[in-house]
Short mmCIF file of N, CA and C in Angstrom, two decimals:
data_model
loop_
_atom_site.label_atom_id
_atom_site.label_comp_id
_atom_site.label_asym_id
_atom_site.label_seq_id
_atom_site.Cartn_x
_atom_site.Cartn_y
_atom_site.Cartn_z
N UNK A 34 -9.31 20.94 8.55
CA UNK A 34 -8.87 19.56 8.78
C UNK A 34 -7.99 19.09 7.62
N UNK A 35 -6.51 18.44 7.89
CA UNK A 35 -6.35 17.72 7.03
C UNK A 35 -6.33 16.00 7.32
N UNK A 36 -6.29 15.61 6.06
CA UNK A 36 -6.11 14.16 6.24
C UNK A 36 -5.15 13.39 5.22
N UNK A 37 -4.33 12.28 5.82
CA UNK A 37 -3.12 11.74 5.17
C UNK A 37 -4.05 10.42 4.05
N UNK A 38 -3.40 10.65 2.62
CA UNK A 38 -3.64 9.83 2.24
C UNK A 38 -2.90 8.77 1.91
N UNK A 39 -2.60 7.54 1.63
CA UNK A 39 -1.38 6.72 0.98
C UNK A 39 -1.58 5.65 0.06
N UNK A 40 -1.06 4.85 -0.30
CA UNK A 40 -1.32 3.50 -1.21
C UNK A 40 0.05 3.43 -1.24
N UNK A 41 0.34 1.35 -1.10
CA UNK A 41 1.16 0.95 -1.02
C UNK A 41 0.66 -0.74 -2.00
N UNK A 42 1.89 -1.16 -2.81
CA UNK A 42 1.41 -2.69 -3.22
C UNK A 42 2.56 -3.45 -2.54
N UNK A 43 1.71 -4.81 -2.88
CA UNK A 43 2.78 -5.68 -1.78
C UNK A 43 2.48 -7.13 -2.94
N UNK A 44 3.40 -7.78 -3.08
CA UNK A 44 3.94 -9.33 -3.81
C UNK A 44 3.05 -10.24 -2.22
N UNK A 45 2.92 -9.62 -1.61
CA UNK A 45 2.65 -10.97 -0.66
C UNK A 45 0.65 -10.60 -0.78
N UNK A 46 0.44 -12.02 -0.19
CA UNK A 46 -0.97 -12.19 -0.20
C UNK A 46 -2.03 -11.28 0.42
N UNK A 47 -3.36 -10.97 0.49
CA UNK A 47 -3.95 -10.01 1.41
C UNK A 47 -3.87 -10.92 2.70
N UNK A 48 -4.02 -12.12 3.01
CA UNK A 48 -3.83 -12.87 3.83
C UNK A 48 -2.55 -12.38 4.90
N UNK A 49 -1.75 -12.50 4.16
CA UNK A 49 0.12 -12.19 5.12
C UNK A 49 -0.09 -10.95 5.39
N UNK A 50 -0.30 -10.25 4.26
CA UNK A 50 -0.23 -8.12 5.09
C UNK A 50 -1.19 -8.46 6.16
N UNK A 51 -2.72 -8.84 5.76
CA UNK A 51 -3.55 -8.93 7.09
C UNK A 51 -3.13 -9.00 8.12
N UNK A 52 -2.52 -10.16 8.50
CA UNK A 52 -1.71 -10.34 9.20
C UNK A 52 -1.03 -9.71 10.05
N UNK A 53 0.00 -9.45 8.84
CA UNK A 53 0.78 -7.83 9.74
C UNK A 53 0.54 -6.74 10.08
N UNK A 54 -0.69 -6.67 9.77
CA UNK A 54 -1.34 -5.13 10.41
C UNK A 54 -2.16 -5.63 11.63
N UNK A 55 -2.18 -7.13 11.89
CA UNK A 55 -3.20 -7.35 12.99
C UNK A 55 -2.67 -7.57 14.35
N UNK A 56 -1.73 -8.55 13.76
CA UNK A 56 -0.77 -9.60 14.74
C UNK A 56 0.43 -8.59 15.74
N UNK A 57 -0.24 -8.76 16.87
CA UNK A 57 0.99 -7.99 17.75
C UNK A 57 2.35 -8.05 18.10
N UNK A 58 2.63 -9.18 17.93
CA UNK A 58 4.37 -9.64 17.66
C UNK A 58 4.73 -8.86 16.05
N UNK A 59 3.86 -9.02 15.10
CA UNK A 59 4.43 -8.80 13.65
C UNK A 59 4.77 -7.09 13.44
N UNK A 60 3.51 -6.72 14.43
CA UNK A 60 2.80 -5.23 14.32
C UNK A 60 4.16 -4.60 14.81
N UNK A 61 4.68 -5.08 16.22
CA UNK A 61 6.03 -4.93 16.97
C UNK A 61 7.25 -4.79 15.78
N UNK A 62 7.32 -5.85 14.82
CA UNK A 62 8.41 -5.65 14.23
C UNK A 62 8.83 -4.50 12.84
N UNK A 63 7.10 -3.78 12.86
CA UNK A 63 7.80 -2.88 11.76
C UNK A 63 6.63 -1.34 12.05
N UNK A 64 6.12 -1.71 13.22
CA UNK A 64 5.24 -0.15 13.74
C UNK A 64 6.37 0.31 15.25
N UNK A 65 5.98 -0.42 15.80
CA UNK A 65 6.20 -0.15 17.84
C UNK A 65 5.69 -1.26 18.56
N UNK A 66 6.29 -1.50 19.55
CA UNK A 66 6.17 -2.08 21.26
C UNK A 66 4.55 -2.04 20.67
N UNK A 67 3.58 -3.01 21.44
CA UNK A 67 2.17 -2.95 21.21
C UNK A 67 1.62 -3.93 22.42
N UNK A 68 0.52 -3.82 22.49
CA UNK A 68 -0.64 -5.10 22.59
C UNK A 68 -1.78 -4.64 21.77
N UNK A 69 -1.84 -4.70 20.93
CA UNK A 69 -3.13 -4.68 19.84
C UNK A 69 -3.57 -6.00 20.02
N UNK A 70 -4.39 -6.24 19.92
CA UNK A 70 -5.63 -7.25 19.11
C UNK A 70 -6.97 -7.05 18.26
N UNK A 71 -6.91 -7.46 17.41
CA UNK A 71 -8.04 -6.63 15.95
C UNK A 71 -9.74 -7.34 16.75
N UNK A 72 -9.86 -6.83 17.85
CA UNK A 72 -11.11 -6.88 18.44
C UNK A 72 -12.17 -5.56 18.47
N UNK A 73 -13.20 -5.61 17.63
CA UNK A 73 -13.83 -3.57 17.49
C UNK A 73 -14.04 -3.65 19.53
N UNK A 74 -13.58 -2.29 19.67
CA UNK A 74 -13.79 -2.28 21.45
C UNK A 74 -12.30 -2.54 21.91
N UNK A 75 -11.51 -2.58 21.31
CA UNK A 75 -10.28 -3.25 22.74
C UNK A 75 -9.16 -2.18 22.49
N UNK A 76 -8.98 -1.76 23.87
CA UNK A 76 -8.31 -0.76 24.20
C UNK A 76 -6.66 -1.33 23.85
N UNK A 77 -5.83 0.02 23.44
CA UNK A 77 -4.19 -0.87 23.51
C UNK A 77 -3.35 0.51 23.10
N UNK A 78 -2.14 -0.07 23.17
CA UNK A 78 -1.49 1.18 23.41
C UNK A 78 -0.06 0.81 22.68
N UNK A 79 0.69 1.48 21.93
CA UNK A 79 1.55 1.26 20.74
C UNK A 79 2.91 2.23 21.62
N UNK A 80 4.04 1.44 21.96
CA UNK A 80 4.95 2.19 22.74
C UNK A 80 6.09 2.24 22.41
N UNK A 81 7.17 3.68 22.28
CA UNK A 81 8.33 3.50 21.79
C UNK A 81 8.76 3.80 22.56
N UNK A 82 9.86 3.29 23.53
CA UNK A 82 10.52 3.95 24.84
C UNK A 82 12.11 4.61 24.07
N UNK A 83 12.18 4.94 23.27
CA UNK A 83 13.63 5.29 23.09
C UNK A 83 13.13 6.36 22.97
N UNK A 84 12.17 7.10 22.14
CA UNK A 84 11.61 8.22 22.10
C UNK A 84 10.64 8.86 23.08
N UNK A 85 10.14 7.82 23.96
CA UNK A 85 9.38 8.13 25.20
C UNK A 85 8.08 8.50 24.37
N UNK A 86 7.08 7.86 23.66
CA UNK A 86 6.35 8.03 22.95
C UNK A 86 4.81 6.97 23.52
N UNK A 87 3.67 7.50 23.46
CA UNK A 87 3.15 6.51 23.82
C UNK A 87 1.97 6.88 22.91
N UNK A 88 1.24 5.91 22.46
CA UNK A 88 -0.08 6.04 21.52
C UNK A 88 -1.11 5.09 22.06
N UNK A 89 -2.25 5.68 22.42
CA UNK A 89 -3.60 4.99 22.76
C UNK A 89 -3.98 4.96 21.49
N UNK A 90 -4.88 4.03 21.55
CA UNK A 90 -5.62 3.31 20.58
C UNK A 90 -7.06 2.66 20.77
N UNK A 91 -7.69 2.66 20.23
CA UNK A 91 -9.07 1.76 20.45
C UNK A 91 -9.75 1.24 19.27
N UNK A 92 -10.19 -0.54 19.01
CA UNK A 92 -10.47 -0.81 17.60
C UNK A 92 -11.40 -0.14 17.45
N UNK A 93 -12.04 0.27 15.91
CA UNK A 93 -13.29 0.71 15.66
C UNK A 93 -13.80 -0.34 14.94
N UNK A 94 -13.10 -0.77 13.67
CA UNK A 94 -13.68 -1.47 12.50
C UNK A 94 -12.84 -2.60 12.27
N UNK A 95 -13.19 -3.83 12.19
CA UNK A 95 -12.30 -5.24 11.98
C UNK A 95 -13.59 -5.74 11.39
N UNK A 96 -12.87 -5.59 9.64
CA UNK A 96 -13.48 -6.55 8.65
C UNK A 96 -12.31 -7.45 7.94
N UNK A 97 -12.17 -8.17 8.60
CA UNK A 97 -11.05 -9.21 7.86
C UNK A 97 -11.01 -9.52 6.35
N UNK A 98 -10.77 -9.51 5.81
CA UNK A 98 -9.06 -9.04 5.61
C UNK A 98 -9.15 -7.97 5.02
N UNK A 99 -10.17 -6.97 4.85
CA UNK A 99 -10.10 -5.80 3.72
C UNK A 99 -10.30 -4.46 4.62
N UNK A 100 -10.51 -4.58 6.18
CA UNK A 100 -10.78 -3.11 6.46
C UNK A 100 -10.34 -3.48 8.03
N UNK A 101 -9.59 -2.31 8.27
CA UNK A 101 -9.08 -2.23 10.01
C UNK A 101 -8.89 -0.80 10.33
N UNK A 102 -9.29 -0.49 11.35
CA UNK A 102 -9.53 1.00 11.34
C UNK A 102 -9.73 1.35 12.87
N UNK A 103 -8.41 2.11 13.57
CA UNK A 103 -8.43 2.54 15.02
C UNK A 103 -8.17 3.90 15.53
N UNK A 104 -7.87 4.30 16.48
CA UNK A 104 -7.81 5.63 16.80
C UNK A 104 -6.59 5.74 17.06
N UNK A 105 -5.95 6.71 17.00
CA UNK A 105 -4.55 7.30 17.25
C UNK A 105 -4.26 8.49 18.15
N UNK A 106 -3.42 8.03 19.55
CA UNK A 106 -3.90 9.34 20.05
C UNK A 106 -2.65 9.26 20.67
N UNK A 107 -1.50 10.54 20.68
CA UNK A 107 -0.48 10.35 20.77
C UNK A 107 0.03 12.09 21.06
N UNK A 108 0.26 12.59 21.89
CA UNK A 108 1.48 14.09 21.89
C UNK A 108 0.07 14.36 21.50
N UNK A 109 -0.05 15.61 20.50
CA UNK A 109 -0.69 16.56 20.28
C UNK A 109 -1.74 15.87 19.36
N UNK A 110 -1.84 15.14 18.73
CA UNK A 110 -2.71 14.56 17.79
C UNK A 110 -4.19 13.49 18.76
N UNK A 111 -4.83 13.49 17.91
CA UNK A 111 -6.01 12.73 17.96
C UNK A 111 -6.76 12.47 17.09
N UNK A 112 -6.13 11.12 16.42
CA UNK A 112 -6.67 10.82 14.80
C UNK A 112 -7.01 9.29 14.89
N UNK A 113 -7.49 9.24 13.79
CA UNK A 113 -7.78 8.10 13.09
C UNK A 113 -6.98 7.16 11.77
N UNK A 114 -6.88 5.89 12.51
CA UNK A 114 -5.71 5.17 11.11
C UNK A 114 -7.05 4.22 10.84
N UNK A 115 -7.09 4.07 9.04
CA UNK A 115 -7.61 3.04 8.58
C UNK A 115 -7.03 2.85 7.50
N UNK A 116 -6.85 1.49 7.41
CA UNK A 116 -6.01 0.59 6.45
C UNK A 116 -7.11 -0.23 6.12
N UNK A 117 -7.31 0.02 4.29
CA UNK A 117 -7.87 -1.05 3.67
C UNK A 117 -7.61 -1.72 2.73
N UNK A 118 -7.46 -2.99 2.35
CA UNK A 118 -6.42 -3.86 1.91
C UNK A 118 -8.07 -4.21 0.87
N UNK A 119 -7.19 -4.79 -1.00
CA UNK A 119 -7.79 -5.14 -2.05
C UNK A 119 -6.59 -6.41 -2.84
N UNK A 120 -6.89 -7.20 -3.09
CA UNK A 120 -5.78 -7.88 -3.60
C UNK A 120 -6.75 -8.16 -5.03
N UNK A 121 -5.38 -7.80 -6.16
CA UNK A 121 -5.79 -8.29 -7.59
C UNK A 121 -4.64 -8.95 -8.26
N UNK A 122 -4.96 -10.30 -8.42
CA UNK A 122 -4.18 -10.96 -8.83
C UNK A 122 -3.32 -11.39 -8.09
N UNK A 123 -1.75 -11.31 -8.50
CA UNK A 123 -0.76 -11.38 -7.80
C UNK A 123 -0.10 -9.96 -6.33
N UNK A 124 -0.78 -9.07 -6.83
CA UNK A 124 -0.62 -8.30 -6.06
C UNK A 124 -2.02 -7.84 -5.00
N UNK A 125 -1.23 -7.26 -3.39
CA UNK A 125 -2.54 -6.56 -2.88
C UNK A 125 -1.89 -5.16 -2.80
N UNK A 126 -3.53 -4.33 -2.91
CA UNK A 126 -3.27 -2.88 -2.80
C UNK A 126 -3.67 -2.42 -1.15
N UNK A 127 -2.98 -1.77 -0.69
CA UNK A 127 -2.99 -1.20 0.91
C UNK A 127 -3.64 0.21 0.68
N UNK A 128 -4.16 0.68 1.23
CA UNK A 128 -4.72 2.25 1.05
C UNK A 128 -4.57 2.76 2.47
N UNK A 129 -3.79 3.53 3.49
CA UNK A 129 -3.71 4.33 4.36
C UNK A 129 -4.65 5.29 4.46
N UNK A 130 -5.67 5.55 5.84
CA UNK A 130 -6.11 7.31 5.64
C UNK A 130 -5.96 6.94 6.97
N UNK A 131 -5.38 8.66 7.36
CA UNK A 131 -4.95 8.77 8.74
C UNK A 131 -5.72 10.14 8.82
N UNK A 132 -6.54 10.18 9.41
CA UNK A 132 -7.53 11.39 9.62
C UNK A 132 -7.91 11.92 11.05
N UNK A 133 -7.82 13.05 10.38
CA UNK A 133 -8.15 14.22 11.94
C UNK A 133 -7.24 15.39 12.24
N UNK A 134 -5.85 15.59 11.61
CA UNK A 134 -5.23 16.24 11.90
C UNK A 134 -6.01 17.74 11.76
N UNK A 135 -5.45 18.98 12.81
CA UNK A 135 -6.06 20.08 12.47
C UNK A 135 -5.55 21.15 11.11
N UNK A 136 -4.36 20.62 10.62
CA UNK A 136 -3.98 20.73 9.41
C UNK A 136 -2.79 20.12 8.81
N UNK A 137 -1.93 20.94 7.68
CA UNK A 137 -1.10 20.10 7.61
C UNK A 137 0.63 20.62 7.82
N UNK A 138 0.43 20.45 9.01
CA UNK A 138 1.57 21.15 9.69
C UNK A 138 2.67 19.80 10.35
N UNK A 139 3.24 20.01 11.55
CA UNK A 139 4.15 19.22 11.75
C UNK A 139 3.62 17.61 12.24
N UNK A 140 2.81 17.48 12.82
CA UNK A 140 1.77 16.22 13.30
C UNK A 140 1.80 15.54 11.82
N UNK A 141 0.91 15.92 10.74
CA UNK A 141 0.14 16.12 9.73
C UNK A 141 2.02 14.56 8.82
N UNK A 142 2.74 15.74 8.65
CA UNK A 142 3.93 15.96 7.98
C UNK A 142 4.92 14.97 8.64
N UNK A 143 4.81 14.85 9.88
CA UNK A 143 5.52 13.55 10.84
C UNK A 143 4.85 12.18 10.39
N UNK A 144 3.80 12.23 10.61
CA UNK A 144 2.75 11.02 10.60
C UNK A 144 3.28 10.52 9.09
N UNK A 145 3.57 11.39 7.88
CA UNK A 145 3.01 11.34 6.22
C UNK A 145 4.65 10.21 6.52
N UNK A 146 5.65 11.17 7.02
CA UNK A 146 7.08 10.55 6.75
C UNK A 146 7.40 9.36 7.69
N UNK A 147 6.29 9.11 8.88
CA UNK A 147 6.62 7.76 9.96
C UNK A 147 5.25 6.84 9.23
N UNK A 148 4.64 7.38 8.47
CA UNK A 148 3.97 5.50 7.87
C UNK A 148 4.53 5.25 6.77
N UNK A 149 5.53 6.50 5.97
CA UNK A 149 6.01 5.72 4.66
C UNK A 149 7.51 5.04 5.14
N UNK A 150 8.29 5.63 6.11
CA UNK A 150 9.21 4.80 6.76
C UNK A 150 8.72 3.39 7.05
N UNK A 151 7.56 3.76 7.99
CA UNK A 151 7.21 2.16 8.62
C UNK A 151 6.79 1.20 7.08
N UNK A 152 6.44 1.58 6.34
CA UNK A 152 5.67 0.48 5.58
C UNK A 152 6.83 -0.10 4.68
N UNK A 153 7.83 0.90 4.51
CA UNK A 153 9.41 0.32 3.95
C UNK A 153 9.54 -0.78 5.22
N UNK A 154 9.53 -0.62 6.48
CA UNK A 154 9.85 -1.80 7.47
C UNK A 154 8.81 -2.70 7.14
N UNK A 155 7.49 -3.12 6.75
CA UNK A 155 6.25 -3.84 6.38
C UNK A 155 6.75 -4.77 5.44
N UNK A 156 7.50 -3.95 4.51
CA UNK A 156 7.80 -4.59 3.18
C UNK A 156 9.54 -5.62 3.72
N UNK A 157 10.06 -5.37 4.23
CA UNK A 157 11.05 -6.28 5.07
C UNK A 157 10.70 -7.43 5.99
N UNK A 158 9.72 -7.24 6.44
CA UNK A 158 8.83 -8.02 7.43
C UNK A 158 8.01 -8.83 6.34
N UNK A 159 7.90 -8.57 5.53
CA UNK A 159 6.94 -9.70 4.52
C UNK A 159 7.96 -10.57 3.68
N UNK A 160 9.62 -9.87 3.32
CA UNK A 160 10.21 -10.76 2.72
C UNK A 160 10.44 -9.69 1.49
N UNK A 161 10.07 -8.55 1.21
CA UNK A 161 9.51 -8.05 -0.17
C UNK A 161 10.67 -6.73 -0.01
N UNK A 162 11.51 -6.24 0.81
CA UNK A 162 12.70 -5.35 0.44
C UNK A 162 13.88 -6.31 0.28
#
């Protein structure tokens, strides 16, 4: 098994990232097409039609504002995203683990280079590129 690790800081509040990792219009402007809602239990599905891409999803964990954590299930993969958010001071810290891959091959290596892309779009969406 491998698993993706990350950390990201952000100038904006744990409040606003919360936010943007929750909110399905926001989620739209720097992940994919969505209907998420941060409900543990609610089914949803994350869609890119230019790439013909589709990702199921299901909440597991919604602890506001410090832990969100769903399933990822997309082409060949069947993983797990959890994002847990710490704010000190002026800054909050984001921590990514995307877990389950069967190693660290092209899934593994796609995923590492489409959440550090997306979170450069996160950081535009907050005001902060």
């Amino acid at each position: 098994m491998a698993d993706l690790s990350l950390d990201f800081q952000f100038r904006s509040s744990i409040e606003k990232v919360w936010e943007a990792l929750t909110d399905s219009a926001t989620l739209a402007q720097w992940v994919m097409e969505n209907n998420f809602q941060p409900i543990v239990g609610h089914k949803c599905q994350f869609r890119n039609e230019e790439i013909d891409l589709i990702v199921d999803s299901e909440v597991l964990v919604v602890d506001k504002p410090h832990k969100l954590s769903y399933t990822w299930i997309g082409g060949p993969i069947d993983t797990i995203v959890t994002w847990t958010l710490k704010q000190e001071g002026e800054t909050t810290y984001l921590h990514l683990e995307h877990t389950g891959f069967d190693q660290e091959g092209q899934a593994f290596n796609g995923a590492k280079y489409g959440w550090m892309y997306k979170v450069e779009n996160l950081k535009k969406v907050l005001g902060e590129a």
